[in-house]
Coordinates of C-alpha atoms and ligand atoms in Angstrom, one line a residue:
M16 CA 137.6 126.6 145.6
S17 CA 133.9 125.7 145.5
I18 CA 132.4 122.8 147.5
L19 CA 131.5 121.2 144.2
S20 CA 135.1 121.4 142.9
T21 CA 136.3 119.8 146.0
Q22 CA 133.8 116.9 146.3
D23 CA 133.4 116.2 142.6
P24 CA 136.0 117.8 140.4
D25 CA 135.0 115.9 137.3
V26 CA 131.4 117.4 137.3
A27 CA 132.8 120.8 138.5
K28 CA 135.2 121.0 135.7
A29 CA 132.6 120.2 133.1
I30 CA 130.5 122.9 134.4
A31 CA 133.2 125.5 134.4
D32 CA 134.2 124.3 130.8
D33 CA 130.4 124.9 129.8
E34 CA 130.5 128.4 131.5
R35 CA 133.8 129.2 129.4
R36 CA 131.9 128.1 126.3
L37 CA 129.0 130.4 127.2
V38 CA 131.2 133.4 127.3
D39 CA 133.5 132.6 124.5
E40 CA 131.0 131.2 121.9
L41 CA 128.2 132.9 119.9
V42 CA 125.0 131.0 121.0
L43 CA 122.5 131.3 118.0
I44 CA 120.3 128.4 118.9
A45 CA 116.8 130.0 118.7
S46 CA 115.4 128.0 121.7
E47 CA 118.4 128.9 124.1
N48 CA 119.1 131.7 126.3
Y49 CA 121.0 133.0 129.4
A50 CA 119.0 132.7 132.5
S51 CA 119.8 135.4 135.1
A52 CA 121.9 134.9 138.2
A53 CA 118.7 135.4 140.2
V54 CA 117.0 132.7 138.3
R55 CA 119.9 130.3 138.6
E56 CA 120.2 130.9 142.4
A57 CA 116.5 129.9 142.7
T58 CA 117.1 126.7 140.6
G59 CA 119.9 125.8 142.9
S60 CA 118.0 126.6 146.0
V61 CA 116.8 124.1 148.9
M62 CA 113.4 123.9 147.2
T63 CA 114.8 120.9 145.2
N64 CA 114.5 119.0 148.3
K65 CA 110.7 119.3 148.7
Y66 CA 108.0 116.9 147.7
A67 CA 104.7 118.8 147.1
E68 CA 102.2 116.6 145.1
G69 CA 99.2 118.5 144.7
Y70 CA 98.5 122.4 144.4
P71 CA 99.0 125.1 146.9
G72 CA 96.7 124.6 150.0
R73 CA 95.9 121.0 148.9
R74 CA 99.1 119.0 149.1
Y75 CA 99.9 115.4 150.0
Y76 CA 102.7 116.2 152.2
A77 CA 103.5 118.5 155.1
G78 CA 105.9 121.3 155.3
T79 CA 104.9 123.0 152.1
E80 CA 104.1 126.5 153.4
F81 CA 107.1 128.1 151.7
V82 CA 106.7 126.2 148.4
D83 CA 103.1 127.1 148.3
R84 CA 104.2 130.7 148.6
V85 CA 106.4 130.5 145.5
E86 CA 104.0 128.6 143.5
I87 CA 101.3 131.1 144.1
L88 CA 103.7 134.0 143.2
A89 CA 104.5 132.2 139.9
Q90 CA 100.9 131.6 139.2
E91 CA 99.8 135.3 139.9
R92 CA 102.8 136.7 137.9
A93 CA 102.1 134.4 135.0
K94 CA 98.4 135.7 134.9
E95 CA 99.7 139.2 135.1
L96 CA 102.2 138.8 132.4
F97 CA 100.1 137.1 129.9
G98 CA 96.6 138.2 131.0
C99 CA 95.2 134.7 131.2
D100 CA 92.4 133.4 133.6
H101 CA 94.6 130.5 135.0
A102 CA 98.2 129.3 134.9
N103 CA 99.4 125.8 136.0
V104 CA 103.1 126.3 136.5
Q105 CA 104.1 122.7 137.3
P106 CA 104.9 121.1 133.8
H107 CA 108.5 119.9 133.8
S108 CA 108.9 120.5 130.1
G109 CA 107.2 121.7 127.0
S110 CA 106.3 118.1 125.9
Q111 CA 104.9 117.2 129.2
A112 CA 102.8 120.6 129.1
N113 CA 101.5 119.5 125.6
M114 CA 100.8 116.0 126.9
A115 CA 98.9 117.4 129.9
A116 CA 96.8 119.5 127.6
Y117 CA 95.9 116.7 125.3
F118 CA 95.1 114.4 128.1
A119 CA 92.8 117.1 129.5
K120 CA 90.7 117.4 126.3
L121 CA 91.2 114.5 124.0
S122 CA 90.5 110.8 124.0
P123 CA 92.7 108.4 122.1
E124 CA 92.1 108.4 118.4
D125 CA 90.4 111.8 118.5
V126 CA 91.3 114.0 115.4
V127 CA 93.6 116.7 115.9
L128 CA 95.1 119.4 113.4
G129 CA 98.7 120.3 114.0
M130 CA 101.7 121.7 112.1
R131 CA 104.0 119.2 110.2
L132 CA 107.3 118.9 112.0
D133 CA 109.4 119.2 108.8
Q134 CA 107.7 122.6 108.1
G135 CA 108.2 124.1 111.5
G136 CA 105.9 122.3 114.0
H137 CA 107.0 120.3 117.0
L138 CA 107.4 116.6 117.7
T139 CA 104.4 116.8 120.1
H140 CA 102.1 118.3 117.2
G141 CA 101.5 114.9 115.8
S142 CA 104.8 113.4 114.7
P143 CA 104.3 109.6 114.3
V144 CA 107.5 109.0 116.1
N145 CA 106.0 110.8 119.2
F146 CA 103.3 109.9 121.8
S147 CA 101.0 112.5 120.1
G148 CA 100.9 110.9 116.7
R149 CA 100.7 107.5 118.3
L150 CA 97.8 108.2 120.5
Y151 CA 95.7 110.6 118.4
D152 CA 94.7 110.9 114.8
F153 CA 96.6 114.0 113.6
V154 CA 96.0 115.7 110.4
S155 CA 98.9 118.0 109.4
Y156 CA 98.9 121.4 107.8
G157 CA 102.0 123.1 106.5
L158 CA 103.4 125.9 104.3
N159 CA 102.6 127.4 101.0
R160 CA 105.3 126.4 98.7
E161 CA 105.6 129.8 97.0
T162 CA 105.4 132.1 99.9
E163 CA 106.8 129.6 102.6
L164 CA 104.1 130.9 105.0
I165 CA 101.6 129.0 107.0
D166 CA 98.7 128.2 104.5
Y167 CA 95.8 129.4 106.5
D168 CA 93.4 128.4 103.7
E169 CA 94.7 124.9 103.9
V170 CA 94.2 125.0 107.8
E171 CA 90.6 126.0 107.1
E172 CA 90.0 123.5 104.5
L173 CA 91.3 120.6 106.5
A174 CA 89.4 121.8 109.7
K175 CA 86.1 121.7 107.7
K176 CA 87.0 118.3 106.1
Y177 CA 88.2 116.4 109.2
R178 CA 86.4 118.4 112.0
P179 CA 89.2 118.0 114.6
K180 CA 88.5 118.2 118.3
L181 CA 91.4 120.3 118.8
I182 CA 93.4 122.6 116.4
V183 CA 97.1 123.1 117.6
C184 CA 99.0 126.3 116.5
G185 CA 102.5 127.3 117.2
A186 CA 105.9 126.4 115.9
T187 CA 109.5 125.7 116.5
A188 CA 110.9 126.8 113.3
Y189 CA 108.7 129.4 111.8
P190 CA 110.1 132.9 111.3
R191 CA 106.9 134.8 110.8
E192 CA 104.3 136.2 113.0
I193 CA 101.5 133.7 113.7
D194 CA 98.0 134.9 113.0
F195 CA 96.4 133.5 116.1
E196 CA 93.1 135.5 115.2
R197 CA 92.8 133.6 112.0
F198 CA 93.3 130.2 113.8
G199 CA 90.8 131.4 116.5
A200 CA 88.2 132.1 113.8
I201 CA 88.8 128.7 112.0
A202 CA 88.4 127.0 115.4
K203 CA 85.3 128.7 116.1
E204 CA 83.8 128.1 112.8
T205 CA 84.6 124.5 112.8
G206 CA 83.6 123.8 116.5
A207 CA 87.3 122.9 117.6
L208 CA 89.2 123.8 120.6
L209 CA 92.3 125.9 120.1
M210 CA 95.7 125.3 121.7
A211 CA 98.6 127.6 121.0
D212 CA 102.0 126.4 121.8
I213 CA 103.9 129.5 122.3
A214 CA 107.2 128.0 123.6
H215 CA 109.3 129.8 121.1
I216 CA 107.7 133.2 121.2
A217 CA 106.4 133.5 124.9
G218 CA 109.0 136.2 125.6
L219 CA 108.1 138.3 122.4
I220 CA 104.4 138.0 123.4
A221 CA 105.2 139.0 127.0
G222 CA 107.2 141.8 125.7
G223 CA 104.5 143.0 123.4
V224 CA 106.1 142.5 120.1
H225 CA 104.0 139.6 118.9
Q226 CA 100.2 139.1 118.9
S227 CA 99.0 137.0 121.9
P228 CA 96.9 133.9 121.4
I229 CA 95.3 134.4 125.0
P230 CA 92.1 136.1 123.8
V231 CA 91.3 133.3 121.3
A232 CA 92.9 130.2 122.5
D233 CA 91.3 127.8 124.9
I234 CA 94.7 126.7 126.1
V235 CA 98.2 128.1 125.7
T236 CA 101.3 126.0 126.4
T237 CA 104.8 127.4 126.8
T238 CA 108.4 126.6 127.9
T239 CA 109.8 129.2 130.2
H240 CA 113.6 129.0 129.1
K241 CA 113.5 130.3 125.5
T242 CA 112.6 133.9 124.7
L243 CA 111.0 134.1 128.2
R244 CA 114.7 133.6 129.6
G245 CA 113.5 131.8 132.7
P246 CA 114.6 128.4 134.0
R247 CA 114.1 125.1 132.0
G248 CA 110.5 124.2 132.4
A249 CA 106.9 124.9 131.1
M250 CA 103.5 126.0 132.1
I251 CA 100.0 125.8 130.7
M252 CA 97.7 128.8 130.6
C253 CA 93.8 128.4 130.0
K254 CA 90.4 129.9 130.3
E255 CA 88.8 129.4 133.6
E256 CA 86.5 126.8 132.1
H257 CA 89.4 124.3 131.4
R258 CA 91.2 124.9 134.8
K259 CA 89.9 121.8 136.5
S260 CA 90.7 119.4 133.7
I261 CA 94.0 121.0 133.0
D262 CA 95.1 120.8 136.7
S263 CA 94.2 117.3 137.1
A264 CA 95.9 116.3 133.6
V265 CA 99.2 117.7 135.0
F266 CA 98.9 116.2 138.4
P267 CA 98.1 113.3 139.0
R268 CA 97.6 112.1 135.2
V269 CA 101.0 113.1 133.9
Q270 CA 103.3 114.2 136.7
G271 CA 104.0 113.4 140.3
G272 CA 105.9 115.8 142.5
P273 CA 106.4 119.2 140.9
F274 CA 110.0 120.5 140.8
M275 CA 109.6 123.4 143.4
H276 CA 113.1 124.8 142.9
Q277 CA 112.2 125.3 139.1
I278 CA 108.7 126.8 140.1
A279 CA 110.5 129.3 142.4
A280 CA 112.8 130.1 139.5
K281 CA 109.8 130.6 137.2
A282 CA 108.4 133.1 139.5
V283 CA 111.5 135.1 139.5
A284 CA 111.7 134.9 135.7
F285 CA 108.1 136.1 135.5
K286 CA 108.9 139.0 137.8
E287 CA 111.9 139.9 135.4
A288 CA 109.8 139.7 132.4
L289 CA 107.2 142.1 134.0
Q290 CA 109.8 144.8 134.3
P291 CA 109.8 147.7 131.6
E292 CA 113.3 146.5 130.4
F293 CA 112.0 143.2 129.2
K294 CA 109.9 145.0 126.6
E295 CA 113.1 146.7 125.4
Y296 CA 114.8 143.1 125.3
A297 CA 111.9 141.6 123.3
R298 CA 112.1 144.4 120.9
R299 CA 115.9 144.2 120.4
I300 CA 115.6 140.2 119.8
V301 CA 113.4 141.0 116.8
E302 CA 115.4 143.9 115.5
N303 CA 118.5 141.8 115.8
A304 CA 117.0 138.9 114.1
K305 CA 116.0 141.1 111.2
A306 CA 119.6 142.7 111.2
L307 CA 121.3 139.3 111.1
A308 CA 118.8 138.0 108.5
S309 CA 119.6 140.9 106.0
G310 CA 123.3 140.6 106.7
L311 CA 123.2 137.0 105.7
S312 CA 121.0 137.6 102.8
A313 CA 123.4 140.4 101.5
G314 CA 126.1 137.6 101.8
G315 CA 124.4 135.4 99.4
L316 CA 122.3 133.1 101.5
R317 CA 118.6 132.7 101.0
I318 CA 116.4 133.4 104.0
I319 CA 113.3 131.2 104.1
S320 CA 110.2 133.4 103.4
G321 CA 112.5 136.3 102.6
G322 CA 113.1 137.4 106.3
T323 CA 111.7 137.3 109.8
D324 CA 109.2 138.9 112.1
N325 CA 110.3 137.1 115.2
H326 CA 113.5 135.8 117.1
L327 CA 114.6 133.3 114.3
M328 CA 115.4 132.8 110.8
L329 CA 115.9 129.7 108.6
V330 CA 118.7 129.8 106.3
D331 CA 118.8 127.9 103.0
L332 CA 122.4 126.7 102.4
T333 CA 121.8 125.4 98.9
P334 CA 123.2 128.4 97.1
L335 CA 126.6 127.6 98.9
G336 CA 126.4 124.0 98.0
V337 CA 126.7 122.8 101.5
N338 CA 124.3 120.9 103.7
G339 CA 123.1 121.7 107.2
R340 CA 125.2 119.0 109.0
E341 CA 128.5 120.4 107.4
A342 CA 127.5 124.0 108.1
Q343 CA 126.6 123.2 111.8
D344 CA 129.8 121.4 112.4
G345 CA 132.0 124.0 110.7
L346 CA 130.3 126.8 112.4
R347 CA 130.9 124.9 115.8
A348 CA 134.5 124.8 114.9
A349 CA 134.5 128.5 114.6
G350 CA 132.8 128.9 118.0
I351 CA 129.4 129.7 116.6
I352 CA 126.6 127.5 117.9
T353 CA 123.6 126.8 115.7
N354 CA 121.4 123.9 114.8
R355 CA 120.9 122.3 111.4
N356 CA 117.2 122.4 110.3
S357 CA 115.0 121.1 107.5
I358 CA 113.9 123.9 105.3
P359 CA 110.3 123.7 103.8
F360 CA 110.0 121.0 101.2
D361 CA 113.7 120.0 102.0
K362 CA 115.2 117.3 99.7
L363 CA 117.6 116.2 102.3
P364 CA 116.9 113.9 105.3
P365 CA 116.4 115.4 108.8
M366 CA 119.8 114.2 109.9
V367 CA 121.4 116.2 107.1
T368 CA 119.2 119.0 106.0
S369 CA 119.6 121.9 103.6
G370 CA 119.3 124.5 106.3
L371 CA 120.2 126.1 109.6
R372 CA 118.0 127.8 112.2
L373 CA 119.5 130.8 113.8
G374 CA 118.0 132.8 116.5
T375 CA 118.9 136.0 118.5
P376 CA 117.5 135.6 122.1
A377 CA 120.8 134.6 123.5
L378 CA 123.1 137.2 121.8
S379 CA 120.3 139.9 122.8
S380 CA 120.8 139.0 126.4
R381 CA 124.4 139.8 125.9
D382 CA 123.3 143.4 125.0
M383 CA 124.3 142.9 121.4
G384 CA 122.6 145.1 119.0
V385 CA 122.3 145.6 115.2
Q386 CA 125.9 146.6 114.8
E387 CA 127.0 143.5 116.5
M388 CA 124.8 141.5 114.4
A389 CA 126.6 142.8 111.2
R390 CA 129.8 141.3 112.8
V391 CA 128.1 138.0 113.6
A392 CA 126.7 137.8 110.0
D393 CA 130.2 138.3 108.8
F394 CA 131.8 135.6 111.1
I395 CA 129.0 133.2 109.9
L396 CA 129.7 133.8 106.1
E397 CA 133.4 133.6 106.5
A398 CA 133.1 130.4 108.4
L399 CA 130.6 129.0 105.8
H400 CA 133.1 129.9 103.1
G401 CA 136.0 128.2 104.8
L402 CA 134.4 124.9 105.7
D403 CA 137.0 122.9 104.2
D404 CA 139.9 124.7 106.0
P405 CA 140.2 123.8 109.7
V406 CA 143.1 126.1 110.2
E407 CA 140.9 129.1 109.0
L408 CA 138.0 128.0 111.1
Q409 CA 140.3 127.9 114.1
R410 CA 141.5 131.4 113.4
I411 CA 137.8 132.6 113.2
R412 CA 137.2 130.8 116.6
G413 CA 139.9 132.9 118.1
R414 CA 138.5 136.2 116.6
V415 CA 134.8 135.2 117.7
A416 CA 136.1 134.5 121.3
D417 CA 137.7 138.0 121.4
F418 CA 134.6 139.6 120.2
A419 CA 132.1 137.5 122.2
G420 CA 134.2 137.8 125.5
A421 CA 133.5 141.5 125.4
Y422 CA 129.8 141.2 126.1
P423 CA 128.4 140.2 129.5
A424 CA 127.0 136.7 129.6
P425 CA 124.1 137.0 132.2
G426 CA 124.0 134.3 134.9
V427 CA 127.7 133.4 134.0
T428 CA 129.9 136.5 134.1
D429 CA 127.8 138.1 137.0
A430 CA 127.2 135.0 139.0
Ligands
DSN12 N1 114.0 121.3 120.8 C1 113.5 122.6 121.0 C2 113.9 123.6 120.0 O1 115.0 123.7 119.8 O2 113.0 124.4 119.4 C3 112.0 122.5 121.0 O3 111.5 121.3 121.7

């Protein structure tokens, strides 16, 4: 019996149920992963107790000598991993990292260029319902209707026309390699700063299977829990000239006390990502995504842009005559966890959508490879064809659990 299950059986039971779910189900949400047992141990450590407003060596509290040590380790490892001049490892989340980056460089109503949310961008890239779209004057770029690829010519045209102070590149639902060099050239030509939000692809960049924005971007933000496989959290990397403004934007402008337990866990995750095995992991994520996309395409689904170069794919469900919400719910009943997602130029609203976003980071962490992806594609297709039949979905759920249960779930089955 654990201490938690004695003291608070309700919470303990919910956590135990979630652990079971992570073993029995197939997690295909592109932004989720399995943090290692070591990462989880750090997040559950005594460093959750410490207030340490400020930065290592310049804190507003006593007793920070050990948290200073982990923050410096996290900074140094991040710099080694990505080759950046400076890393601020304090942001609690991707949104707060982006907020701090904007606060560091922009004034309200400045013009910013960002990718449309409904074509793959993020809320914080200028959505009108988000602080970004309310505070700044965002102009949006999107995809070419024919190729479903980022329309770099449109980006260039808009940058020349509106002369933004900042160009934001990076996406949450874009299956192709982002041409950071091209963004860098456009920013240089138009006198804009360039910010790359690499939250989704940070692990692929660290693993050397996606081009890095570090040489061309002034500021790079990322979360640490997606392909990077660390604890929930974020960081900002920047060129030396932006260090001071970024650090003071994170603290004291946006955040107060940093989450030192999360920073300790970020340090652990960065060390893991520096190991040679991580390169192999990153390579396998992409290989698996390509295999899954081709299995689904062979089964009659349309894959947006014809495939994937990274960890995710967008599936157009229109050929099956079902919408994203129906598909997400049916797959969930079959033990397959996905999220509905707008496809480019979607005719259905965001709460319904015509598509699904599927990603392979979590399954790749469970040591699954291309053969397993063929099985996963079959499970998905069977479930999508049986959406009207709850008994059939339940039957698939049993087979999915038998299949998934045979693969280790890092941080769960070894914790
Ligand atoms: N909500 C995250 C995702 O799933 O991509 C991004 O913030």
